[in-house]
């Protein structure tokens, strides 16, 4: 393990925010991780876990030890006629892993193709798209528990997976994810219910074609971070009570909505932002993408303060028109490397 100083993180976060870390190291193994944690403790530094950088908002200076996760490896743990269980290092690229599973003819993750980021981040916010969430295929997560100071395996049923949620979100300072174990299927039931996916897949209802169509849909709507730096969906889709939904729908009957099992209703944040006039609109160097209003783009070397000014303006306009408070998805960090509230 080698500690480096004053490292620019701009190319390591997909919004391309300028952010210089006072201390930085790559983590290739569990041994590296223990050494780095020890170094941080000895030198009284907070630690900041950097994975694919696709869901984070960083300040310009960070006085902390940044742990850049590079634990690799893909290993089959068990196999039978129906399924295969695979442990995947936290540093593997998510999309490449999805493509690999499809090529191996083990299925389930095809709806999640082209999501940016690394495998280690997938359980944190339980990444989801086109009717599938990663948690449905996760068997367990191998972590270092900073409170108990030991490695352990957390079973999926103890991860509290829900829409954009898990225990790793509840207490972000506790667990460092080293690998994730997935159980994938050899004969999958394809999930085609979401939006126009079924029509896109057409008669060729194979997992391979499903993956191809998901990639096409994403490419047609979502900006490529290499061309338009962004952090994917910038806001969560709000989940409101049926009463609140009914009162909004009286004035806005076209509001896209998805009834939840418990009676609540999830509504489309992208539509609310679009209807508030923000689709394709900019504030300074930052704007909401012209093909999908839910995605905030850094068009011209914005700093964190520019991003915050823009998303707060979006929140205000949506609140004024619909009475709904949008909650940002990316995690906001302070200059000491700690997670801070979007409200401050
Ligand atoms: N809509 C608009 N205008 C817009 C954007 C969307 O009217 O500018 C409408 C659409 O017409 C549609 C509805 O809003 O009726 C929902 O839009 P879409 O199908 O594009 O999905 P989403 O709810 O905006 C969610 C996820 C995406 C995921 C897609 C597909 C969240 C916060 N986002 O977006 O996840 O890819 O569904 O499942 O749940 C991500 O997390 O980075 C991400 C891209």
Coordinates of C-alpha atoms in Angstrom, one line a residue, residues 2-133:
X2 CA 1.4 3.4 -1.0
X3 CA -0.1 6.7 0.2
X4 CA 0.0 9.6 -2.3
X5 CA -0.6 13.3 -1.5
X6 CA -2.6 16.0 -3.2
X7 CA -4.2 13.7 -5.8
X8 CA -6.7 15.2 -8.3
X9 CA -10.0 13.1 -8.3
X10 CA -11.6 14.8 -11.3
X11 CA -11.3 11.8 -13.6
X12 CA -12.4 9.5 -10.8
X13 CA -15.8 11.0 -10.4
X14 CA -18.3 10.9 -13.3
X15 CA -19.5 14.5 -12.8
X16 CA -15.8 15.5 -13.3
X17 CA -15.8 17.8 -10.3
X18 CA -12.4 19.2 -9.4
X19 CA -11.5 17.6 -6.0
X20 CA -8.0 17.3 -4.6
X21 CA -7.5 14.7 -1.9
X22 CA -4.8 15.3 0.7
X23 CA -4.2 11.6 1.0
X24 CA -5.0 8.8 -1.5
X25 CA -4.3 5.1 -1.9
X26 CA -5.4 2.3 -4.1
X27 CA -6.9 -0.8 -2.3
X28 CA -6.1 -4.0 -4.2
X29 CA -6.6 -6.5 -1.3
X30 CA -8.0 -6.9 2.1
X31 CA -4.5 -6.6 3.5
X32 CA -4.1 -3.2 1.7
X33 CA -7.5 -2.2 3.4
X34 CA -6.3 -3.1 6.9
X35 CA -3.0 -1.2 6.4
X36 CA -4.8 1.9 5.0
X37 CA -7.3 1.9 8.0
X38 CA -4.4 1.6 10.3
X39 CA -2.6 4.6 8.6
X40 CA -5.8 6.7 8.8
X41 CA -6.1 5.9 12.5
X42 CA -2.5 6.7 13.3
X43 CA -2.6 9.9 11.4
X44 CA -6.1 10.9 12.6
X45 CA -7.6 11.1 9.1
X46 CA -11.2 10.3 8.1
X47 CA -11.5 7.9 5.3
X48 CA -13.5 8.3 2.1
X49 CA -14.4 5.3 0.0
X50 CA -14.1 5.9 -3.7
X51 CA -15.6 3.3 -6.0
X52 CA -16.7 4.2 -9.6
X53 CA -17.4 7.8 -8.5
X54 CA -20.7 7.7 -10.3
X55 CA -22.9 8.8 -7.3
X56 CA -20.9 11.3 -5.4
X57 CA -20.6 15.1 -5.0
X58 CA -17.1 16.1 -3.9
X59 CA -15.8 19.5 -2.6
X60 CA -12.7 21.1 -4.1
X61 CA -10.4 20.2 -1.2
X62 CA -10.7 17.0 0.8
X63 CA -8.6 16.5 3.9
X64 CA -9.0 12.7 4.4
X65 CA -7.5 9.4 3.2
X66 CA -9.3 8.4 0.0
X67 CA -9.5 4.6 -0.5
X68 CA -9.8 3.9 -4.2
X69 CA -11.3 0.4 -4.4
X70 CA -9.5 -1.9 -6.8
X71 CA -10.2 -5.4 -5.3
X72 CA -10.7 -7.6 -8.4
X73 CA -11.6 -11.2 -9.1
X74 CA -14.5 -13.3 -10.3
X75 CA -14.9 -16.7 -8.8
X76 CA -17.5 -19.4 -9.1
X77 CA -18.5 -20.7 -5.6
X78 CA -21.2 -23.2 -6.5
X79 CA -23.1 -24.5 -9.5
X80 CA -26.1 -26.7 -10.2
X81 CA -28.5 -27.3 -13.1
X82 CA -30.5 -24.2 -12.3
X83 CA -28.0 -21.6 -11.0
X84 CA -24.4 -20.5 -10.5
X85 CA -23.1 -18.6 -7.5
X86 CA -20.3 -16.1 -8.2
X87 CA -18.2 -14.0 -5.9
X88 CA -17.1 -10.7 -7.6
X89 CA -14.5 -8.3 -6.4
X90 CA -15.7 -4.8 -5.5
X91 CA -13.4 -3.2 -8.0
X92 CA -14.8 -5.0 -11.1
X93 CA -16.7 -2.7 -13.6
X94 CA -20.4 -3.4 -13.2
X95 CA -21.3 -3.2 -16.9
X96 CA -18.4 -5.5 -17.9
X97 CA -19.5 -8.0 -15.3
X98 CA -23.1 -7.9 -16.7
X99 CA -21.8 -8.6 -20.2
X100 CA -19.7 -11.4 -18.9
X101 CA -22.6 -13.1 -17.1
X102 CA -24.7 -13.0 -20.3
X103 CA -21.8 -14.5 -22.3
X104 CA -21.6 -17.2 -19.7
X105 CA -25.3 -17.9 -20.1
X106 CA -26.1 -17.1 -16.5
X107 CA -28.9 -14.6 -16.3
X108 CA -30.8 -12.0 -14.2
X109 CA -28.8 -8.9 -14.5
X110 CA -29.5 -8.1 -18.2
X111 CA -32.0 -5.3 -17.3
X112 CA -29.1 -3.6 -15.4
X113 CA -26.7 -3.4 -18.3
X114 CA -24.8 -0.1 -18.9
X115 CA -25.3 1.2 -15.3
X116 CA -22.1 3.1 -14.6
X117 CA -19.9 2.3 -11.6
X118 CA -18.3 -0.8 -9.9
X119 CA -19.7 -4.0 -8.5
X120 CA -18.9 -2.9 -4.9
X121 CA -21.3 0.0 -5.1
X122 CA -24.2 -2.1 -6.5
X123 CA -25.6 -3.2 -3.1
X124 CA -25.2 0.3 -1.5
X125 CA -28.1 2.0 -3.2
X126 CA -29.4 -1.4 -4.5
X127 CA -29.0 -0.2 -8.1
X128 CA -32.1 -0.7 -10.2
X129 CA -33.4 -0.2 -13.7
X130 CA -36.1 -1.5 -16.1
X131 CA -38.0 -3.5 -13.4
X132 CA -35.0 -5.2 -11.7
X133 CA -32.9 -4.4 -8.7

